[in-house]
Each structure stands twice: as C-alpha cells, then as structure tokens.
Coordinates of C-alpha atoms and ligand atoms in Angstrom, one line a residue:
X250 CA -6.3 -70.8 56.5
X251 CA -8.9 -70.5 59.7
X252 CA -12.2 -72.2 60.0
X253 CA -14.9 -70.2 58.7
X254 CA -18.1 -72.3 59.6
X255 CA -21.4 -71.5 59.3
X256 CA -20.8 -67.5 58.6
X257 CA -18.9 -67.8 55.0
X258 CA -22.2 -69.4 53.8
X259 CA -24.5 -67.2 55.0
X260 CA -23.0 -64.2 53.4
X261 CA -22.4 -65.7 50.2
X262 CA -26.1 -66.2 50.1
X263 CA -26.4 -62.7 50.5
X264 CA -23.9 -61.5 47.8
X265 CA -25.3 -60.8 44.2
X266 CA -22.5 -60.0 41.4
X267 CA -22.9 -58.1 37.9
X268 CA -20.9 -60.6 36.0
X269 CA -19.7 -59.8 32.3
X270 CA -16.3 -61.2 30.9
X271 CA -16.7 -58.0 28.2
X272 CA -16.3 -55.0 29.1
X273 CA -18.3 -51.3 28.6
X274 CA -21.8 -53.7 28.9
X275 CA -23.2 -51.9 32.2
X276 CA -22.3 -53.9 34.9
X277 CA -21.2 -51.0 37.1
X278 CA -23.7 -48.8 36.2
X279 CA -26.6 -52.0 37.1
X280 CA -25.0 -52.7 40.2
X281 CA -25.1 -49.0 41.5
X282 CA -28.4 -49.1 40.7
X283 CA -29.5 -52.5 42.1
X284 CA -27.9 -50.9 45.8
X285 CA -29.6 -47.7 45.4
X286 CA -33.2 -49.5 44.7
X287 CA -32.9 -52.2 47.1
X288 CA -32.0 -49.8 49.8
X289 CA -35.4 -47.9 48.9
X290 CA -36.9 -51.3 49.3
X291 CA -35.6 -50.7 53.0
X292 CA -32.3 -53.1 52.7
X293 CA -29.1 -52.5 54.2
X294 CA -26.8 -52.8 51.4
X295 CA -23.2 -52.9 51.1
X296 CA -21.2 -52.1 47.9
X297 CA -18.3 -53.9 46.9
X298 CA -15.9 -52.0 44.0
X299 CA -13.4 -55.0 42.7
X300 CA -12.4 -53.3 39.7
X301 CA -9.3 -51.3 39.4
X302 CA -11.0 -48.3 37.2
X303 CA -13.4 -47.7 40.7
X304 CA -16.5 -47.2 38.5
X305 CA -18.8 -48.1 41.3
X306 CA -16.5 -45.7 43.6
X307 CA -16.5 -43.0 41.0
X308 CA -20.4 -43.2 40.6
X309 CA -21.2 -43.1 44.5
X310 CA -18.4 -40.5 44.9
X311 CA -17.1 -42.8 47.5
X312 CA -12.7 -43.1 46.1
X313 CA -10.4 -43.7 48.4
X314 CA -8.2 -40.8 47.8
X315 CA -4.2 -42.1 47.9
X316 CA -3.5 -42.8 51.4
X317 CA -6.6 -43.5 52.7
X318 CA -8.0 -47.1 53.5
X319 CA -9.4 -49.0 50.2
X320 CA -10.8 -52.5 49.1
X321 CA -7.4 -53.4 48.5
X322 CA -6.4 -53.0 51.7
X323 CA -9.2 -55.3 52.9
X324 CA -8.3 -58.1 50.0
X325 CA -4.5 -58.6 51.2
X326 CA -5.9 -58.5 54.8
X327 CA -4.3 -55.2 56.0
X328 CA -7.6 -53.7 57.1
X329 CA -11.1 -54.7 58.1
X330 CA -14.0 -54.0 55.9
X331 CA -15.5 -51.7 58.7
X332 CA -12.6 -49.4 58.4
X333 CA -12.8 -49.0 54.8
X334 CA -16.7 -48.6 54.1
X335 CA -17.3 -45.3 53.2
X336 CA -21.3 -43.7 53.5
X337 CA -22.3 -41.5 50.1
X338 CA -24.6 -39.1 51.4
X339 CA -26.0 -38.6 48.2
X340 CA -27.3 -42.4 47.9
X341 CA -28.7 -42.5 51.3
X342 CA -32.6 -43.5 51.1
X343 CA -33.5 -41.0 54.0
X344 CA -32.1 -38.0 52.0
X345 CA -34.9 -38.2 49.6
X346 CA -38.0 -39.1 52.2
X347 CA -40.1 -36.2 50.6
X348 CA -40.2 -37.8 46.8
X349 CA -42.5 -40.6 45.9
X350 CA -40.5 -44.0 45.5
X351 CA -40.8 -44.1 42.2
X352 CA -39.0 -40.2 41.9
X353 CA -35.8 -41.6 44.4
X354 CA -37.7 -41.6 47.7
X355 CA -37.7 -45.0 50.0
X356 CA -40.6 -47.4 49.7
X357 CA -39.7 -49.0 53.1
X358 CA -37.7 -47.0 55.6
X359 CA -34.5 -48.9 57.3
X360 CA -32.5 -48.8 54.1
X361 CA -29.0 -47.7 54.0
X362 CA -25.8 -47.4 51.2
X363 CA -22.3 -48.3 52.0
X364 CA -19.4 -48.8 49.9
X365 CA -16.0 -50.9 50.3
X366 CA -14.1 -48.4 47.6
X367 CA -11.5 -49.1 45.2
X368 CA -7.9 -46.8 46.0
X369 CA -8.0 -43.6 43.4
X370 CA -4.7 -44.7 41.5
X371 CA -5.4 -48.5 40.8
X372 CA -6.3 -51.4 42.5
X373 CA -3.7 -55.1 42.3
X374 CA -6.4 -57.6 43.9
X375 CA -3.9 -59.8 43.9
X376 CA -1.0 -58.4 44.9
X377 CA 1.2 -60.7 47.3
X378 CA -1.2 -63.4 46.8
X379 CA -2.0 -66.2 44.7
X380 CA -4.7 -68.8 43.2
X381 CA -7.3 -70.0 45.8
X382 CA -6.2 -68.3 48.3
X383 CA -6.4 -64.9 46.8
X384 CA -9.4 -65.4 44.9
X385 CA -11.4 -66.4 48.1
X386 CA -9.9 -63.3 49.6
X387 CA -12.7 -61.4 49.5
X388 CA -15.4 -63.9 51.3
X389 CA -12.5 -64.9 54.1
X390 CA -12.2 -61.0 54.6
X391 CA -16.1 -60.7 55.3
X392 CA -16.2 -64.2 57.4
X393 CA -13.5 -63.0 59.5
X394 CA -14.9 -59.5 60.5
X395 CA -18.1 -60.4 60.4
X396 CA -19.2 -57.3 58.4
X397 CA -21.8 -59.6 56.4
X398 CA -24.0 -58.8 59.7
X399 CA -24.8 -55.4 59.3
X400 CA -26.2 -55.6 55.8
X401 CA -29.2 -56.9 53.4
X402 CA -28.1 -57.1 50.5
X403 CA -24.4 -57.1 49.7
X404 CA -23.3 -56.2 45.8
X405 CA -20.2 -57.1 44.3
X406 CA -19.2 -55.0 41.0
X407 CA -16.3 -57.4 39.5
X408 CA -14.0 -55.8 36.0
X409 CA -14.6 -57.3 32.7
X410 CA -12.6 -60.6 33.1
X411 CA -12.5 -64.0 33.0
X412 CA -9.3 -64.3 35.2
X413 CA -9.1 -64.2 38.7
X414 CA -11.2 -61.3 39.5
X415 CA -14.1 -63.8 38.0
X416 CA -13.4 -65.8 40.5
X417 CA -12.9 -63.5 43.3
X418 CA -16.5 -62.4 42.5
X419 CA -17.7 -66.0 42.1
X420 CA -16.3 -67.3 45.4
X421 CA -18.1 -64.5 47.3
X422 CA -21.1 -63.9 45.4
X423 CA -23.8 -67.0 45.0
X424 CA -26.5 -64.9 43.1
X425 CA -25.4 -63.6 39.2
X426 CA -26.7 -61.0 37.4
X427 CA -25.5 -60.8 33.5
X428 CA -26.0 -57.7 31.9
X429 CA -26.2 -57.8 28.2
X430 CA -25.5 -55.0 25.9
X431 CA -27.2 -56.2 23.1
X432 CA -24.7 -55.4 20.1
X433 CA -23.1 -57.8 18.0
X434 CA -20.4 -59.9 19.8
X435 CA -21.8 -59.7 23.2
X436 CA -23.5 -62.6 22.9
X437 CA -20.1 -64.1 23.5
X438 CA -19.5 -62.2 26.4
X439 CA -23.0 -63.5 27.5
X440 CA -22.1 -67.4 27.1
X441 CA -18.1 -67.0 28.1
X442 CA -19.9 -65.6 31.6
X443 CA -22.2 -67.7 32.0
X444 CA -20.5 -70.8 31.0
X445 CA -17.6 -70.1 33.7
X446 CA -19.9 -69.5 36.6
X447 CA -21.5 -73.5 36.1
X448 CA -17.7 -74.3 35.8
X449 CA -16.7 -72.5 38.8
X450 CA -20.1 -74.2 40.7
X451 CA -18.9 -77.8 40.0
X452 CA -15.1 -77.2 40.7
X453 CA -15.7 -75.6 43.8
X454 CA -19.3 -77.3 44.7
X455 CA -20.4 -74.0 45.7
X456 CA -24.0 -73.0 44.8
X457 CA -24.5 -70.1 41.7
X458 CA -27.8 -68.9 41.4
X459 CA -28.3 -67.4 37.9
X460 CA -31.3 -64.6 38.6
X461 CA -31.3 -63.7 34.8
X462 CA -30.0 -61.7 32.0
X463 CA -30.6 -58.1 31.8
X464 CA -30.2 -56.1 29.0
X465 CA -28.4 -53.1 29.9
X466 CA -28.8 -50.1 27.1
X467 CA -31.6 -51.6 24.6
X468 CA -32.8 -49.4 21.7
X469 CA -35.0 -50.5 19.1
X470 CA -32.8 -50.9 16.0
X471 CA -32.5 -54.6 14.5
X472 CA -29.0 -55.3 16.0
X473 CA -30.4 -55.1 19.4
X474 CA -33.9 -56.9 18.7
X475 CA -31.7 -59.9 16.9
X476 CA -28.8 -60.3 19.8
X477 CA -31.9 -60.2 22.4
X478 CA -33.9 -63.0 20.7
X479 CA -30.1 -64.8 20.1
X480 CA -29.6 -64.6 24.1
X481 CA -32.7 -65.5 24.7
X482 CA -32.6 -68.8 22.4
X483 CA -29.0 -69.4 24.0
X484 CA -30.5 -69.1 27.5
X485 CA -33.1 -71.5 26.8
X486 CA -31.6 -74.3 25.2
X487 CA -28.8 -74.1 27.7
X488 CA -31.5 -73.9 31.0
X489 CA -34.7 -75.2 29.7
X490 CA -36.3 -71.7 30.2
X491 CA -35.8 -72.0 33.5
X492 CA -33.1 -68.9 33.7
X493 CA -33.7 -66.3 31.2
X494 CA -33.5 -62.9 29.8
X495 CA -35.1 -60.5 32.7
X496 CA -38.3 -58.7 31.7
X497 CA -38.2 -55.6 32.1
X498 CA -35.1 -54.7 30.0
X499 CA -33.1 -51.4 30.3
X500 CA -33.2 -49.0 27.2
X501 CA -30.1 -47.0 26.3
X502 CA -31.6 -42.8 27.8
X503 CA -29.3 -39.9 28.6
X504 CA -30.6 -39.9 31.9
X505 CA -28.0 -42.9 32.8
X506 CA -25.0 -41.0 32.2
X507 CA -26.3 -37.7 33.5
X508 CA -27.0 -39.6 36.7
X509 CA -23.5 -41.6 36.7
X510 CA -21.3 -37.9 36.1
X511 CA -23.8 -35.9 38.3
X512 CA -22.8 -39.1 40.9
X513 CA -26.8 -39.8 42.3
X514 CA -29.1 -42.7 41.4
X515 CA -30.9 -42.2 38.4
X516 CA -34.2 -42.5 40.5
X517 CA -33.0 -39.0 41.8
X518 CA -33.1 -37.1 38.4
X519 CA -36.3 -38.3 37.3
X520 CA -39.0 -35.2 38.0
X521 CA -42.4 -34.7 36.6
X522 CA -45.6 -37.2 36.9
X523 CA -43.6 -39.1 34.2
X524 CA -41.2 -38.2 32.5
X525 CA -38.1 -40.9 33.0
X526 CA -40.0 -42.5 35.5
X527 CA -40.2 -45.3 33.1
X528 CA -36.4 -46.0 33.6
X529 CA -36.5 -45.7 37.5
X530 CA -39.3 -48.2 37.4
X531 CA -37.2 -50.6 35.3
X532 CA -33.9 -50.6 37.5
X533 CA -36.5 -50.9 40.4
X534 CA -37.7 -53.7 38.8
X535 CA -34.5 -55.6 38.3
X536 CA -33.8 -55.0 42.1
X537 CA -36.7 -56.3 43.3
X538 CA -35.9 -59.9 41.3
X539 CA -32.7 -59.7 42.9
X540 CA -33.8 -59.1 46.8
X541 CA -36.8 -61.6 45.7
X542 CA -33.4 -64.3 44.9
X543 CA -31.5 -63.3 47.8
X544 CA -34.1 -62.0 50.7
X545 CA -37.9 -63.6 49.3
X546 CA -39.2 -63.0 52.9
X547 CA -39.0 -59.4 52.4
X548 CA -41.5 -59.7 49.1
X549 CA -45.2 -59.5 51.0
X550 CA -43.8 -56.2 52.9
X551 CA -42.6 -54.7 49.7
X552 CA -45.6 -55.6 47.5
X553 CA -48.0 -54.3 50.6
X554 CA -46.3 -50.9 50.3
X555 CA -46.0 -51.0 46.6
X556 CA -49.9 -50.7 46.4
X557 CA -50.0 -47.8 48.8
X558 CA -48.3 -46.2 46.6
X559 CA -50.9 -45.9 43.6
X560 CA -48.5 -46.5 40.4
X561 CA -49.7 -45.0 36.9
X562 CA -50.9 -48.7 35.5
X563 CA -47.7 -48.5 32.9
X564 CA -45.4 -48.1 35.2
X565 CA -47.0 -50.4 37.4
X566 CA -47.1 -52.9 34.5
X567 CA -42.9 -52.8 34.5
X568 CA -42.6 -53.2 38.1
X569 CA -44.9 -56.3 38.4
X570 CA -43.0 -57.9 35.5
X571 CA -40.2 -58.6 38.4
X572 CA -42.8 -61.2 39.4
X573 CA -42.3 -63.3 36.7
X574 CA -38.9 -62.7 36.5
X575 CA -39.0 -64.6 39.8
X576 CA -40.7 -67.5 38.3
X577 CA -37.4 -67.7 36.1
X578 CA -35.1 -67.9 39.2
X579 CA -33.2 -71.3 39.5
X580 CA -30.3 -72.6 40.1
X581 CA -26.8 -73.2 37.9
X582 CA -25.3 -75.3 40.5
X583 CA -25.1 -77.8 43.1
X584 CA -25.9 -76.9 47.2
X585 CA -22.5 -77.5 49.4
Ligands
ATP836 N1 -28.9 -47.5 30.0 C1 -27.9 -46.8 30.0 N2 -28.5 -45.9 28.5 C2 -27.1 -45.0 28.6 N3 -25.8 -45.4 28.9 C3 -25.9 -46.7 29.5 C4 -26.6 -47.3 30.2 N4 -26.1 -48.3 31.5 C5 -24.9 -48.1 31.1 N5 -24.5 -46.6 30.4 C6 -23.1 -46.4 30.0 O1 -22.4 -47.1 29.4 C7 -21.2 -46.9 29.8 C8 -20.6 -48.2 30.5 O2 -21.2 -48.4 31.6 P1 -20.5 -49.3 32.5 O3 -19.3 -48.6 33.5 O4 -21.2 -49.6 33.7 O5 -20.0 -50.9 32.1 P2 -19.2 -51.5 33.0 O6 -19.6 -53.2 32.0 O7 -19.2 -51.6 34.2 O8 -17.7 -51.4 32.2 P3 -16.4 -52.0 32.5 O9 -16.2 -53.1 31.8 O10 -15.5 -50.9 32.2 O11 -16.4 -52.1 34.0 C9 -21.4 -45.6 30.6 O12 -20.3 -44.4 30.4 C10 -22.6 -45.5 31.0 O13 -23.2 -44.2 31.6
MG837 MG1 -17.4 -51.5 35.6

C-alpha cells in the first residue's frame, strides 16, 4: 500500500460516523441532518453512503442510477471520489437564503453539501478485496485523491453492522456519534458498538473520539425514559462521566419521516414562527456538538452569528445545550 503520509491522518480527523451495530435506530436520518445543519453553519460537507441499502443517498435524492459511478467504484479503486460526488440541489444551504436559520436558511455563508452515493442496485463494499486493505479502502481513496482537502467535514453513514463495514467506517472516522433508539434491546446495540470502537482503537492504535450518544426517536413512555437512564448510567460507568448522552435529545416526530420522503432536510419543513422549530433546533444543536469536536476554531464565529439571530428563548436554550455537550467530548483511544 502506498505511503499516504500526513494527509491520511488529516482526513480522518475531519470525519464523523453515525455508528450503531443495530438496525433502524436513526443513523442515516441523523447523518443527513448533521450534513445539512453543518452546511448551514458555513461548512463544506461531504456525506458518504456506505450502506448497501443506500438510505443516505435516498434521503438526499442522490442514488447513482444503474450504470453510473457510485461509492462502490471508489471502494474498489475503479473511480476517484471526485468523479462520483453528487450535488443534491435541495440540500444546498444557499437555496434557502431568504429563510431564517432555524427555518432552513444558512447561518453563515460558504456551506455546501456533496454526497458519495450508493448505487441503485446494492453495494458490495468489499468486492475483490479482503482484510485490512478492504477495511482501509475508504480512507485510502480519500487520501490518494486528496478530495478531503475540499471539505471541512466528512460524514460517513455506515450500515448496521459489526463486521468489515464497521471497520471501514472506523478506519475512516476519528469522531463517532452513537445513535440510540430508546427502546428495549437498543442498549445492547449501543454497548456493542462502543466496545467495538474501543477495541478498534487499541488494536489499530488510531485515535477514536466519542462525541456522545444521541437519543434519536425519544417519546415520553416509561420504556424510553428507563432506556435513556440505563444508557446514561452505562456510559457514566464506562467513561467516568466524560462521554455521555448528548443534550438535547431528538424526539420522535412525523416531520422527520415527512422530510425523509420529500428528500429535504427537516429544517426546510419548518413553517410559522415556532411550529416544528423545536426539532429542527435539536438537530442543529447536535450538529453544533459535531462541529465543536471536529473544527472548534469555527465556534466563535458561529456563536457570534447565533446571537444576531435573536432566537426565541426556548430555541436558544436548546441550541446552547450543545455547549455543555462539548464539555463531555473526550478521547476513547490513544493518539497515533
Ligand atoms: N426523530 C424521528 N422521528 C420519527 N421518525 C424517525 C426519527 N428518526 C428516524 N426516524 C425514522 O426511523 C426510520 C429509521 O431511520 P434510519 O433509516 O435513519 O435508521 P438507520 O439506523 O439508518 O437504519 P438502518 O439500520 O437500516 O441503516 C426511518 O423511517 C426514519 O424516517
Ligand atoms: Mg441507515
């Protein structure tokens, strides 16, 4: 394998994955929202769909039609990411310039969204490769092509998995967000995922930064409350209170699936003054925690701009809760 020098480490430090071994917990929805919300904070964001089901590509309307290049070609070295990246029009922050930030407009200029999409007919990520080569394929492709230079943040959406796709995501992503669907049995998915990430870090000696757990479809039932508390307790025990469940949590809302089927970011469906602004601001706050971990030097300008937005108090409270999340950000692994 070619010596990829410094650039390999740089791209990994820009990359976040939404990781959970369990299916249907809201990984792709959260990834799509982080992509949109980070772009509205002025970042150039590359989303990478590693899931054979192509959910991130479907949510953003970028699925590669049969016969066209996809992430699959990148992973086997048959195409460069530059040839494959798609630009979903409805996801560019500047098409909503006339809207306030919390209704889908950009907070700061300069943001953009590009996607490396899944193919329309299945994705066999490890075709013709095996072992560590296959697992490092994504990081290698980004490094060789230097495409990472063009982005401030890279968001990887892996499938539910404990196998090589999980390692594909871990090799490429230093930062991790752990989506938690707060229903019974969800906890084992969380603990398995977190332990796998820690094991990866100690075996590969690559840094892994746990940003935190995000409750993705919270409702007010006892089951959800208990699961959330159990997750918090497990994280506290495992990480001595240094990585936890992020504040704010994401409730279950129909606007989220409506946005999914309309292939637009959730914030684009916020209408009226406060209607649905609550959930949009919760996703924005999670994106803020991600940006704080990946590129903290941007925070000052972001918070200056937020102050000028003159947000209603309840929305400002949600947004600023992300600052506390930031204090919980900590390493789970060692430096290379
Ligand atoms: N906050 C929410 N409110 C309501 N529905 C939600 C919310 N978040 C996610 N969903 C819905 O839950 C379903 C699963 O979400 P998603 O596809 O993001 O999960 P996933 O973990 O990526 O699944 P997979 O394991 O298949 O990759 C989708 O139908 C999505 O619209
Ligand atoms: Mg998914």
